[in-house]
């Protein structure tokens, strides 16, 4: 397991696996896990897994599993447009009888640009941040993060290049994209909802107590 990128999630397989890609003869398949929050909201967490870890060719919808892996990203090009795709790359998987409250992510990375800070219509503080998480062979994963309350206020003052360790959960949210011609399309965004973080170098940890 990568020390700077750890994911542990329990969930229900939400759909049959589909072929994703092949690397040096090894086939990878994609699906998603349905993960329930304490509020009852269901997050759909995309996963990609090797055929060497799991038999993906049977009907597995509804199966309860525990997954360990890493949170990854890549750019998908559609014509002249670029879309950031996020998913959990599975390193370990096992069938379970019941779901524990596990949707835990730990990332170490660098702030790509100064986070954006704003207030919601309900006057809640919120900040959006992109964290670059290094992986082998000179590559990086770019993970959108969302922070609330005084965590949001604190990170809004950080500059690009600040190194953080963040703890949180993967969440999904549906939104409507409006194009220049007026047409609309429903889309799903994925992000890390940050519970707490440490600014590496001084050891301080800021927690959201809201």
PDB file of C-alpha atoms in Angstrom:
ATOM      1  CA  UNK A   1       0.000   0.000   0.000  1.00  0.00           C
ATOM      2  CA  UNK A   2       1.303   3.455  -0.890  1.00  0.00           C
ATOM      3  CA  UNK A   3       2.192   5.288   2.315  1.00  0.00           C
ATOM      4  CA  UNK A   4       1.006   8.629   0.897  1.00  0.00           C
ATOM      5  CA  UNK A   5      -2.261   7.288  -0.553  1.00  0.00           C
ATOM      6  CA  UNK A   6      -4.501   4.911   1.421  1.00  0.00           C
ATOM      7  CA  UNK A   7      -8.159   4.020   0.916  1.00  0.00           C
ATOM      8  CA  UNK A   8     -10.314   1.657   2.992  1.00  0.00           C
ATOM      9  CA  UNK A   9     -13.982   1.344   1.986  1.00  0.00           C
ATOM     10  CA  UNK A  10     -16.801  -1.068   2.761  1.00  0.00           C
ATOM     11  CA  UNK A  11     -19.693  -1.050   0.330  1.00  0.00           C
ATOM     12  CA  UNK A  12     -22.109  -2.852  -1.938  1.00  0.00           C
ATOM     13  CA  UNK A  13     -21.181  -3.528  -5.562  1.00  0.00           C
ATOM     14  CA  UNK A  14     -23.617  -1.374  -7.478  1.00  0.00           C
ATOM     15  CA  UNK A  15     -23.393  -2.859 -10.992  1.00  0.00           C
ATOM     16  CA  UNK A  16     -21.810  -5.675 -12.962  1.00  0.00           C
ATOM     17  CA  UNK A  17     -18.153  -5.131 -13.815  1.00  0.00           C
ATOM     18  CA  UNK A  18     -17.290  -3.833 -17.275  1.00  0.00           C
ATOM     19  CA  UNK A  19     -13.993  -4.200 -19.111  1.00  0.00           C
ATOM     20  CA  UNK A  20     -11.886  -1.068 -18.608  1.00  0.00           C
ATOM     21  CA  UNK A  21      -8.456  -1.602 -20.169  1.00  0.00           C
ATOM     22  CA  UNK A  22      -5.561  -4.025 -20.554  1.00  0.00           C
ATOM     23  CA  UNK A  23      -1.892  -3.596 -19.584  1.00  0.00           C
ATOM     24  CA  UNK A  24       0.697  -6.174 -20.660  1.00  0.00           C
ATOM     25  CA  UNK A  25      -1.966  -8.852 -20.948  1.00  0.00           C
ATOM     26  CA  UNK A  26      -3.545  -8.054 -17.560  1.00  0.00           C
ATOM     27  CA  UNK A  27      -7.204  -7.044 -17.843  1.00  0.00           C
ATOM     28  CA  UNK A  28      -8.843  -4.497 -15.577  1.00  0.00           C
ATOM     29  CA  UNK A  29     -12.538  -4.046 -14.889  1.00  0.00           C
ATOM     30  CA  UNK A  30     -14.614  -1.154 -13.536  1.00  0.00           C
ATOM     31  CA  UNK A  31     -17.714  -0.848 -11.374  1.00  0.00           C
ATOM     32  CA  UNK A  32     -18.713   1.192  -8.341  1.00  0.00           C
ATOM     33  CA  UNK A  33     -19.463   0.707  -4.665  1.00  0.00           C
ATOM     34  CA  UNK A  34     -22.600   2.045  -3.014  1.00  0.00           C
ATOM     35  CA  UNK A  35     -21.449   3.529   0.302  1.00  0.00           C
ATOM     36  CA  UNK A  36     -23.923   4.961   2.797  1.00  0.00           C
ATOM     37  CA  UNK A  37     -23.166   8.026   4.902  1.00  0.00           C
ATOM     38  CA  UNK A  38     -24.433   8.421   8.459  1.00  0.00           C
ATOM     39  CA  UNK A  39     -27.020  10.837   7.041  1.00  0.00           C
ATOM     40  CA  UNK A  40     -28.390   8.070   4.819  1.00  0.00           C
ATOM     41  CA  UNK A  41     -27.097   9.611   1.580  1.00  0.00           C
ATOM     42  CA  UNK A  42     -25.571   7.035  -0.774  1.00  0.00           C
ATOM     43  CA  UNK A  43     -22.220   7.782  -2.443  1.00  0.00           C
ATOM     44  CA  UNK A  44     -21.296   5.908  -5.614  1.00  0.00           C
ATOM     45  CA  UNK A  45     -17.537   5.294  -5.494  1.00  0.00           C
ATOM     46  CA  UNK A  46     -15.942   4.167  -8.795  1.00  0.00           C
ATOM     47  CA  UNK A  47     -13.470   1.282  -8.559  1.00  0.00           C
ATOM     48  CA  UNK A  48     -11.075  -0.423 -10.986  1.00  0.00           C
ATOM     49  CA  UNK A  49      -9.729  -3.900 -10.251  1.00  0.00           C
ATOM     50  CA  UNK A  50      -7.467  -6.479 -11.897  1.00  0.00           C
ATOM     51  CA  UNK A  51      -8.862  -9.815 -13.029  1.00  0.00           C
ATOM     52  CA  UNK A  52      -6.017 -11.373 -11.025  1.00  0.00           C
ATOM     53  CA  UNK A  53      -7.569 -10.137  -7.773  1.00  0.00           C
ATOM     54  CA  UNK A  54     -11.226 -10.851  -8.407  1.00  0.00           C
ATOM     55  CA  UNK A  55     -13.422 -12.833 -10.783  1.00  0.00           C
ATOM     56  CA  UNK A  56     -15.301  -9.954 -12.408  1.00  0.00           C
ATOM     57  CA  UNK A  57     -17.176 -11.944 -15.038  1.00  0.00           C
ATOM     58  CA  UNK A  58     -20.114 -13.078 -12.896  1.00  0.00           C
ATOM     59  CA  UNK A  59     -23.149 -11.156 -11.678  1.00  0.00           C
ATOM     60  CA  UNK A  60     -21.838  -9.558  -8.495  1.00  0.00           C
ATOM     61  CA  UNK A  61     -24.329  -6.720  -8.081  1.00  0.00           C
ATOM     62  CA  UNK A  62     -25.336  -6.426  -4.422  1.00  0.00           C
ATOM     63  CA  UNK A  63     -22.284  -8.264  -3.072  1.00  0.00           C
ATOM     64  CA  UNK A  64     -20.848  -6.699   0.098  1.00  0.00           C
ATOM     65  CA  UNK A  65     -17.091  -6.168  -0.040  1.00  0.00           C
ATOM     66  CA  UNK A  66     -14.267  -4.463   1.813  1.00  0.00           C
ATOM     67  CA  UNK A  67     -11.711  -2.746  -0.408  1.00  0.00           C
ATOM     68  CA  UNK A  68      -8.203  -1.434   0.190  1.00  0.00           C
ATOM     69  CA  UNK A  69      -6.510   0.618  -2.481  1.00  0.00           C
ATOM     70  CA  UNK A  70      -5.413   4.049  -3.641  1.00  0.00           C
ATOM     71  CA  UNK A  71      -7.321   7.092  -4.885  1.00  0.00           C
ATOM     72  CA  UNK A  72      -6.284   7.823  -8.460  1.00  0.00           C
ATOM     73  CA  UNK A  73      -7.065  10.192 -11.303  1.00  0.00           C
ATOM     74  CA  UNK A  74      -6.478  10.507 -15.034  1.00  0.00           C
ATOM     75  CA  UNK A  75      -7.440  12.918 -17.779  1.00  0.00           C
ATOM     76  CA  UNK A  76      -9.997  11.640 -20.278  1.00  0.00           C
ATOM     77  CA  UNK A  77     -10.108  13.519 -23.564  1.00  0.00           C
ATOM     78  CA  UNK A  78     -13.395  13.863 -25.432  1.00  0.00           C
ATOM     79  CA  UNK A  79     -12.657  15.831 -28.574  1.00  0.00           C
ATOM     80  CA  UNK A  80     -11.065  19.097 -27.470  1.00  0.00           C
ATOM     81  CA  UNK A  81     -12.433  18.750 -23.939  1.00  0.00           C
ATOM     82  CA  UNK A  82     -10.614  17.259 -20.963  1.00  0.00           C
ATOM     83  CA  UNK A  83     -12.310  15.581 -18.019  1.00  0.00           C
ATOM     84  CA  UNK A  84     -10.666  14.547 -14.741  1.00  0.00           C
ATOM     85  CA  UNK A  85     -11.726  10.981 -13.907  1.00  0.00           C
ATOM     86  CA  UNK A  86     -11.393   9.744 -10.309  1.00  0.00           C
ATOM     87  CA  UNK A  87     -11.530   6.164  -9.052  1.00  0.00           C
ATOM     88  CA  UNK A  88     -10.230   3.777  -6.399  1.00  0.00           C
ATOM     89  CA  UNK A  89      -7.608   1.416  -7.766  1.00  0.00           C
ATOM     90  CA  UNK A  90      -8.177  -1.775  -5.790  1.00  0.00           C
ATOM     91  CA  UNK A  91      -5.181  -3.554  -4.248  1.00  0.00           C
ATOM     92  CA  UNK A  92      -7.070  -5.874  -1.876  1.00  0.00           C
ATOM     93  CA  UNK A  93     -10.693  -7.004  -1.801  1.00  0.00           C
ATOM     94  CA  UNK A  94     -12.689  -9.436   0.316  1.00  0.00           C
ATOM     95  CA  UNK A  95     -16.324 -10.408   0.636  1.00  0.00           C
ATOM     96  CA  UNK A  96     -17.948  -9.430   3.953  1.00  0.00           C
ATOM     97  CA  UNK A  97     -21.194 -10.290   5.738  1.00  0.00           C
ATOM     98  CA  UNK A  98     -22.015  -6.779   6.943  1.00  0.00           C
ATOM     99  CA  UNK A  99     -20.831  -3.264   6.224  1.00  0.00           C
ATOM    100  CA  UNK A 100     -18.926  -1.370   8.880  1.00  0.00           C
ATOM    101  CA  UNK A 101     -18.789   2.420   8.721  1.00  0.00           C
ATOM    102  CA  UNK A 102     -15.636   2.494   6.603  1.00  0.00           C
ATOM    103  CA  UNK A 103     -14.969   5.163   3.996  1.00  0.00           C
ATOM    104  CA  UNK A 104     -11.540   6.268   5.098  1.00  0.00           C
ATOM    105  CA  UNK A 105      -8.935   8.018   2.970  1.00  0.00           C
ATOM    106  CA  UNK A 106      -5.468   9.295   3.916  1.00  0.00           C
ATOM    107  CA  UNK A 107      -3.499  11.343   1.387  1.00  0.00           C
ATOM    108  CA  UNK A 108      -0.204  13.180   1.488  1.00  0.00           C
ATOM    109  CA  UNK A 109       0.351  15.725  -1.222  1.00  0.00           C
ATOM    110  CA  UNK A 110       0.913  19.270  -2.355  1.00  0.00           C
ATOM    111  CA  UNK A 111      -1.582  22.087  -2.862  1.00  0.00           C
ATOM    112  CA  UNK A 112      -1.665  22.760  -6.625  1.00  0.00           C
ATOM    113  CA  UNK A 113      -2.947  26.339  -6.397  1.00  0.00           C
ATOM    114  CA  UNK A 114      -4.361  28.557  -3.697  1.00  0.00           C
ATOM    115  CA  UNK A 115      -7.692  27.044  -2.582  1.00  0.00           C
ATOM    116  CA  UNK A 116     -10.891  28.930  -3.392  1.00  0.00           C
ATOM    117  CA  UNK A 117     -12.983  30.078  -0.434  1.00  0.00           C
ATOM    118  CA  UNK A 118     -16.630  31.120  -0.387  1.00  0.00           C
ATOM    119  CA  UNK A 119     -19.820  31.165   1.655  1.00  0.00           C
ATOM    120  CA  UNK A 120     -22.839  29.034   0.812  1.00  0.00           C
ATOM    121  CA  UNK A 121     -26.333  30.641   0.706  1.00  0.00           C
ATOM    122  CA  UNK A 122     -26.717  29.254   4.248  1.00  0.00           C
ATOM    123  CA  UNK A 123     -23.545  31.180   5.273  1.00  0.00           C
ATOM    124  CA  UNK A 124     -21.428  28.044   5.710  1.00  0.00           C
ATOM    125  CA  UNK A 125     -17.742  28.429   4.953  1.00  0.00           C
ATOM    126  CA  UNK A 126     -16.443  26.170   2.191  1.00  0.00           C
ATOM    127  CA  UNK A 127     -13.162  25.787   0.319  1.00  0.00           C
ATOM    128  CA  UNK A 128     -12.197  23.794  -2.781  1.00  0.00           C
ATOM    129  CA  UNK A 129      -8.656  22.519  -3.138  1.00  0.00           C
ATOM    130  CA  UNK A 130      -6.716  20.319  -5.560  1.00  0.00           C
ATOM    131  CA  UNK A 131      -4.122  18.060  -3.930  1.00  0.00           C
ATOM    132  CA  UNK A 132      -1.324  16.567  -6.062  1.00  0.00           C
ATOM    133  CA  UNK A 133      -0.376  13.138  -4.691  1.00  0.00           C
ATOM    134  CA  UNK A 134       2.845  11.654  -6.031  1.00  0.00           C
ATOM    135  CA  UNK A 135       3.045   8.077  -7.228  1.00  0.00           C
ATOM    136  CA  UNK A 136       5.919   6.036  -8.745  1.00  0.00           C
ATOM    137  CA  UNK A 137       7.604   6.800 -12.070  1.00  0.00           C
ATOM    138  CA  UNK A 138       7.173  10.549 -11.800  1.00  0.00           C
ATOM    139  CA  UNK A 139       3.384  10.559 -12.043  1.00  0.00           C
ATOM    140  CA  UNK A 140       0.849  12.277  -9.797  1.00  0.00           C
ATOM    141  CA  UNK A 141      -2.834  11.999  -8.987  1.00  0.00           C
ATOM    142  CA  UNK A 142      -4.824  15.222  -8.742  1.00  0.00           C
ATOM    143  CA  UNK A 143      -7.556  14.898  -6.134  1.00  0.00           C
ATOM    144  CA  UNK A 144     -10.297  17.532  -5.680  1.00  0.00           C
ATOM    145  CA  UNK A 145     -10.928  18.166  -1.981  1.00  0.00           C
ATOM    146  CA  UNK A 146     -13.680  20.054  -0.187  1.00  0.00           C
ATOM    147  CA  UNK A 147     -13.366  21.512   3.316  1.00  0.00           C
ATOM    148  CA  UNK A 148     -15.855  23.172   5.635  1.00  0.00           C
ATOM    149  CA  UNK A 149     -15.948  25.615   8.520  1.00  0.00           C
ATOM    150  CA  UNK A 150     -12.691  26.772  10.046  1.00  0.00           C
ATOM    151  CA  UNK A 151     -10.807  24.134   8.029  1.00  0.00           C
ATOM    152  CA  UNK A 152     -11.980  25.973   4.901  1.00  0.00           C
ATOM    153  CA  UNK A 153     -10.868  29.320   6.325  1.00  0.00           C
ATOM    154  CA  UNK A 154      -7.445  27.956   7.236  1.00  0.00           C
ATOM    155  CA  UNK A 155      -6.614  26.295   3.898  1.00  0.00           C
ATOM    156  CA  UNK A 156      -7.770  29.384   1.990  1.00  0.00           C
ATOM    157  CA  UNK A 157      -4.616  31.095   3.260  1.00  0.00           C
ATOM    158  CA  UNK A 158      -2.270  28.360   2.019  1.00  0.00           C
ATOM    159  CA  UNK A 159      -0.148  28.929  -1.065  1.00  0.00           C
ATOM    160  CA  UNK A 160       0.592  26.543  -3.926  1.00  0.00           C
ATOM    161  CA  UNK A 161       3.231  24.007  -2.903  1.00  0.00           C
ATOM    162  CA  UNK A 162       2.130  23.650   0.728  1.00  0.00           C
ATOM    163  CA  UNK A 163       2.440  20.008   1.804  1.00  0.00           C
ATOM    164  CA  UNK A 164      -0.521  18.484   3.625  1.00  0.00           C
ATOM    165  CA  UNK A 165      -1.712  15.197   5.027  1.00  0.00           C
ATOM    166  CA  UNK A 166      -5.488  14.995   4.764  1.00  0.00           C
ATOM    167  CA  UNK A 167      -8.036  12.575   6.208  1.00  0.00           C
ATOM    168  CA  UNK A 168     -11.549  12.200   4.872  1.00  0.00           C
ATOM    169  CA  UNK A 169     -14.047  10.233   2.818  1.00  0.00           C
ATOM    170  CA  UNK A 170     -14.839   9.924  -0.873  1.00  0.00           C
ATOM    171  CA  UNK A 171     -18.190  11.400  -1.795  1.00  0.00           C
ATOM    172  CA  UNK A 172     -20.199  11.849  -4.971  1.00  0.00           C
ATOM    173  CA  UNK A 173     -22.632  14.598  -5.870  1.00  0.00           C
ATOM    174  CA  UNK A 174     -24.883  15.197  -8.841  1.00  0.00           C
ATOM    175  CA  UNK A 175     -24.917  18.546 -10.603  1.00  0.00           C
ATOM    176  CA  UNK A 176     -26.287  20.069 -13.795  1.00  0.00           C
ATOM    177  CA  UNK A 177     -23.853  21.395 -16.397  1.00  0.00           C
ATOM    178  CA  UNK A 178     -25.180  24.134 -18.671  1.00  0.00           C
ATOM    179  CA  UNK A 179     -23.483  24.454 -22.056  1.00  0.00           C
ATOM    180  CA  UNK A 180     -23.065  27.608 -24.164  1.00  0.00           C
ATOM    181  CA  UNK A 181     -25.926  26.565 -26.463  1.00  0.00           C
ATOM    182  CA  UNK A 182     -28.274  26.382 -23.461  1.00  0.00           C
ATOM    183  CA  UNK A 183     -28.478  22.609 -23.293  1.00  0.00           C
ATOM    184  CA  UNK A 184     -28.150  20.944 -19.895  1.00  0.00           C
ATOM    185  CA  UNK A 185     -26.666  17.639 -18.780  1.00  0.00           C
ATOM    186  CA  UNK A 186     -26.705  15.863 -15.413  1.00  0.00           C
ATOM    187  CA  UNK A 187     -23.239  14.840 -14.262  1.00  0.00           C
ATOM    188  CA  UNK A 188     -21.646  13.293 -11.176  1.00  0.00           C
ATOM    189  CA  UNK A 189     -18.608  14.818  -9.487  1.00  0.00           C
ATOM    190  CA  UNK A 190     -16.321  12.968  -7.082  1.00  0.00           C
ATOM    191  CA  UNK A 191     -14.201  14.557  -4.380  1.00  0.00           C
ATOM    192  CA  UNK A 192     -12.588  13.992  -1.007  1.00  0.00           C
ATOM    193  CA  UNK A 193     -14.576  15.495   1.851  1.00  0.00           C
ATOM    194  CA  UNK A 194     -11.816  16.402   4.319  1.00  0.00           C
ATOM    195  CA  UNK A 195     -12.490  15.860   8.032  1.00  0.00           C
ATOM    196  CA  UNK A 196      -9.096  17.024   9.278  1.00  0.00           C
ATOM    197  CA  UNK A 197      -5.603  17.719   7.997  1.00  0.00           C
ATOM    198  CA  UNK A 198      -2.030  18.323   9.071  1.00  0.00           C
ATOM    199  CA  UNK A 199       0.235  20.898   7.492  1.00  0.00           C
ATOM    200  CA  UNK A 200       3.456  18.904   7.282  1.00  0.00           C
ATOM    201  CA  UNK A 201       6.506  20.610   8.652  1.00  0.00           C
ATOM    202  CA  UNK A 202       4.972  22.168  11.740  1.00  0.00           C
ATOM    203  CA  UNK A 203       2.779  19.297  12.945  1.00  0.00           C
ATOM    204  CA  UNK A 204      -0.350  21.373  13.440  1.00  0.00           C
ATOM    205  CA  UNK A 205      -3.686  19.650  12.898  1.00  0.00           C
ATOM    206  CA  UNK A 206      -6.824  21.624  12.197  1.00  0.00           C
ATOM    207  CA  UNK A 207     -10.113  19.805  12.773  1.00  0.00           C
ATOM    208  CA  UNK A 208     -13.592  20.722  11.630  1.00  0.00           C
ATOM    209  CA  UNK A 209     -15.733  20.864  14.788  1.00  0.00           C
ATOM    210  CA  UNK A 210     -18.863  22.184  13.046  1.00  0.00           C
TER     211      UNK A 210
END
